[in-house]
PDB file of C-alpha atoms in Angstrom:
ATOM      1  CA  MET A   1     -65.774  39.718 119.991  1.00 72.00           C
ATOM      2  CA  ALA A   2     -68.608  40.907 117.888  1.00 84.00           C
ATOM      3  CA  ARG A   3     -71.004  37.949 117.983  1.00 85.00           C
ATOM      4  CA  VAL A   4     -71.876  35.486 120.759  1.00 84.00           C
ATOM      5  CA  TRP A   5     -74.015  32.365 120.466  1.00 81.00           C
ATOM      6  CA  ALA A   6     -76.133  31.278 123.401  1.00 81.00           C
ATOM      7  CA  ASP A   7     -78.521  28.490 124.298  1.00 76.00           C
ATOM      8  CA  GLY A   8     -82.277  28.953 124.212  1.00 77.00           C
ATOM      9  CA  GLY A   9     -82.299  29.406 127.987  1.00 77.00           C
ATOM     10  CA  TYR A  10     -80.749  32.852 127.608  1.00 79.00           C
ATOM     11  CA  THR A  11     -83.648  34.461 125.758  1.00 82.00           C
ATOM     12  CA  GLY A  12     -85.192  37.616 127.166  1.00 83.00           C
ATOM     13  CA  HIS A  13     -83.554  40.809 128.353  1.00 87.00           C
ATOM     14  CA  LEU A  14     -80.020  39.464 127.936  1.00 88.00           C
ATOM     15  CA  VAL A  15     -80.164  40.014 124.172  1.00 87.00           C
ATOM     16  CA  ASP A  16     -80.985  43.717 124.587  1.00 88.00           C
ATOM     17  CA  TRP A  17     -78.568  44.164 127.504  1.00 89.00           C
ATOM     18  CA  SER A  18     -75.631  42.632 125.635  1.00 89.00           C
ATOM     19  CA  ALA A  19     -76.279  44.908 122.660  1.00 89.00           C
ATOM     20  CA  THR A  20     -76.535  48.124 124.695  1.00 91.00           C
ATOM     21  CA  GLN A  21     -73.983  47.463 127.457  1.00 91.00           C
ATOM     22  CA  LEU A  22     -71.397  45.297 125.718  1.00 89.00           C
ATOM     23  CA  GLY A  23     -71.891  46.160 122.066  1.00 90.00           C
ATOM     24  CA  VAL A  24     -72.088  42.456 121.223  1.00 91.00           C
ATOM     25  CA  VAL A  25     -74.681  40.725 119.056  1.00 90.00           C
ATOM     26  CA  LEU A  26     -76.166  37.796 120.965  1.00 88.00           C
ATOM     27  CA  ASP A  27     -77.601  35.073 118.720  1.00 85.00           C
ATOM     28  CA  ILE A  28     -79.890  32.554 120.387  1.00 83.00           C
ATOM     29  CA  VAL A  29     -79.594  29.028 118.973  1.00 79.00           C
ATOM     30  CA  ARG A  30     -83.110  27.626 119.147  1.00 76.00           C
ATOM     31  CA  ARG A  31     -84.366  24.093 118.955  1.00 73.00           C
ATOM     32  CA  SER A  32     -87.019  23.228 116.398  1.00 72.00           C
ATOM     33  CA  ASP A  33     -90.464  22.723 117.918  1.00 74.00           C
ATOM     34  CA  GLY A  34     -91.446  19.836 115.640  1.00 77.00           C
ATOM     35  CA  ILE A  35     -88.548  17.523 116.522  1.00 73.00           C
ATOM     36  CA  ARG A  36     -88.702  15.201 119.520  1.00 78.00           C
ATOM     37  CA  GLY A  37     -85.665  13.740 121.245  1.00 76.00           C
ATOM     38  CA  PHE A  38     -82.039  14.666 120.686  1.00 72.00           C
ATOM     39  CA  GLU A  39     -81.090  17.107 117.965  1.00 70.00           C
ATOM     40  CA  VAL A  40     -77.653  18.555 117.225  1.00 72.00           C
ATOM     41  CA  LEU A  41     -77.981  22.329 117.398  1.00 72.00           C
ATOM     42  CA  PRO A  42     -75.948  24.514 115.032  1.00 71.00           C
ATOM     43  CA  ARG A  43     -72.993  26.380 116.617  1.00 72.00           C
ATOM     44  CA  ARG A  44     -73.499  24.530 119.917  1.00 72.00           C
ATOM     45  CA  TRP A  45     -70.266  22.624 119.314  1.00 74.00           C
ATOM     46  CA  VAL A  46     -68.311  25.896 119.564  1.00 75.00           C
ATOM     47  CA  VAL A  47     -69.370  26.349 123.176  1.00 72.00           C
ATOM     48  CA  GLU A  48     -68.760  22.708 124.069  1.00 76.00           C
ATOM     49  CA  ARG A  49     -65.322  22.767 122.423  1.00 79.00           C
ATOM     50  CA  SER A  50     -64.353  25.927 124.320  1.00 78.00           C
ATOM     51  CA  PHE A  51     -65.388  24.352 127.624  1.00 77.00           C
ATOM     52  CA  ALA A  52     -63.344  21.253 126.781  1.00 81.00           C
ATOM     53  CA  TRP A  53     -60.276  23.401 126.040  1.00 81.00           C
ATOM     54  CA  CYS A  54     -60.649  25.197 129.369  1.00 79.00           C
ATOM     55  CA  LEU A  55     -61.082  21.984 131.317  1.00 78.00           C
ATOM     56  CA  ARG A  56     -57.781  20.649 129.979  1.00 79.00           C
ATOM     57  CA  SER A  57     -56.204  23.073 132.433  1.00 79.00           C
ATOM     58  CA  ARG A  58     -55.958  21.322 135.787  1.00 75.00           C
ATOM     59  CA  ARG A  59     -56.762  24.447 137.790  1.00 73.00           C
ATOM     60  CA  LEU A  60     -60.101  24.908 136.023  1.00 77.00           C
ATOM     61  CA  VAL A  61     -61.378  21.383 136.630  1.00 73.00           C
ATOM     62  CA  ARG A  62     -62.507  22.425 140.108  1.00 74.00           C
ATOM     63  CA  ASP A  63     -63.736  25.850 141.123  1.00 73.00           C
ATOM     64  CA  TYR A  64     -61.152  26.849 143.739  1.00 75.00           C
ATOM     65  CA  GLU A  65     -61.377  30.612 143.357  1.00 76.00           C
ATOM     66  CA  ARG A  66     -63.750  32.585 145.543  1.00 82.00           C
ATOM     67  CA  ARG A  67     -63.528  35.877 143.668  1.00 84.00           C
ATOM     68  CA  THR A  68     -64.693  36.309 140.089  1.00 85.00           C
ATOM     69  CA  ASP A  69     -61.638  38.336 139.078  1.00 87.00           C
ATOM     70  CA  ALA A  70     -59.338  35.508 140.189  1.00 83.00           C
ATOM     71  CA  SER A  71     -61.432  33.001 138.252  1.00 83.00           C
ATOM     72  CA  GLU A  72     -61.323  35.229 135.179  1.00 85.00           C
ATOM     73  CA  ALA A  73     -57.529  35.503 135.482  1.00 86.00           C
ATOM     74  CA  VAL A  74     -57.154  31.718 135.573  1.00 84.00           C
ATOM     75  CA  ILE A  75     -59.360  31.349 132.468  1.00 84.00           C
ATOM     76  CA  LEU A  76     -57.319  33.982 130.623  1.00 88.00           C
ATOM     77  CA  TRP A  77     -54.083  32.270 131.699  1.00 87.00           C
ATOM     78  CA  SER A  78     -55.367  28.899 130.469  1.00 86.00           C
ATOM     79  CA  MET A  79     -56.436  30.256 127.079  1.00 86.00           C
ATOM     80  CA  THR A  80     -53.148  32.171 126.731  1.00 89.00           C
ATOM     81  CA  MET A  81     -51.209  28.947 127.310  1.00 87.00           C
ATOM     82  CA  LEU A  82     -53.349  27.166 124.730  1.00 85.00           C
ATOM     83  CA  MET A  83     -52.848  29.849 122.092  1.00 86.00           C
ATOM     84  CA  SER A  84     -49.110  30.220 122.747  1.00 90.00           C
ATOM     85  CA  ARG A  85     -48.622  26.460 122.317  1.00 86.00           C
ATOM     86  CA  ARG A  86     -50.504  26.553 119.026  1.00 84.00           C
ATOM     87  CA  LEU A  87     -48.477  29.487 117.755  1.00 89.00           C
ATOM     88  CA  ALA A  88     -45.194  27.841 118.793  1.00 88.00           C
ATOM     89  CA  VAL A  89     -46.067  24.665 116.851  1.00 80.00           C
ATOM     90  CA  GLN A  90     -46.909  26.638 113.695  1.00 69.00           C
ATOM     91  CA  HIS A  91     -43.527  28.411 113.610  1.00 66.00           C
ATOM     92  CA  GLN A  92     -41.362  25.304 114.032  1.00 62.00           C
TER      93      GLN A  92
END
């Protein structure tokens, strides 16, 4: 990954930290100040779509894992299954 989009709540030191520690550009998607009510934010759908893909895996619907490395492994397993299914459909 080279670029990550984040919500306006992640402004602050996280932008500098992600650049120095992770080598990733963190773009903050901001809401316009002049608009009241609901507004569709650009690139926000990417995050929501990724969460929806993860939650299709039954194990990720509830947070059963106590350790973060186990939780990370289940997320990687879920995304690997998703990508392998997509690749299998393309080759048939």
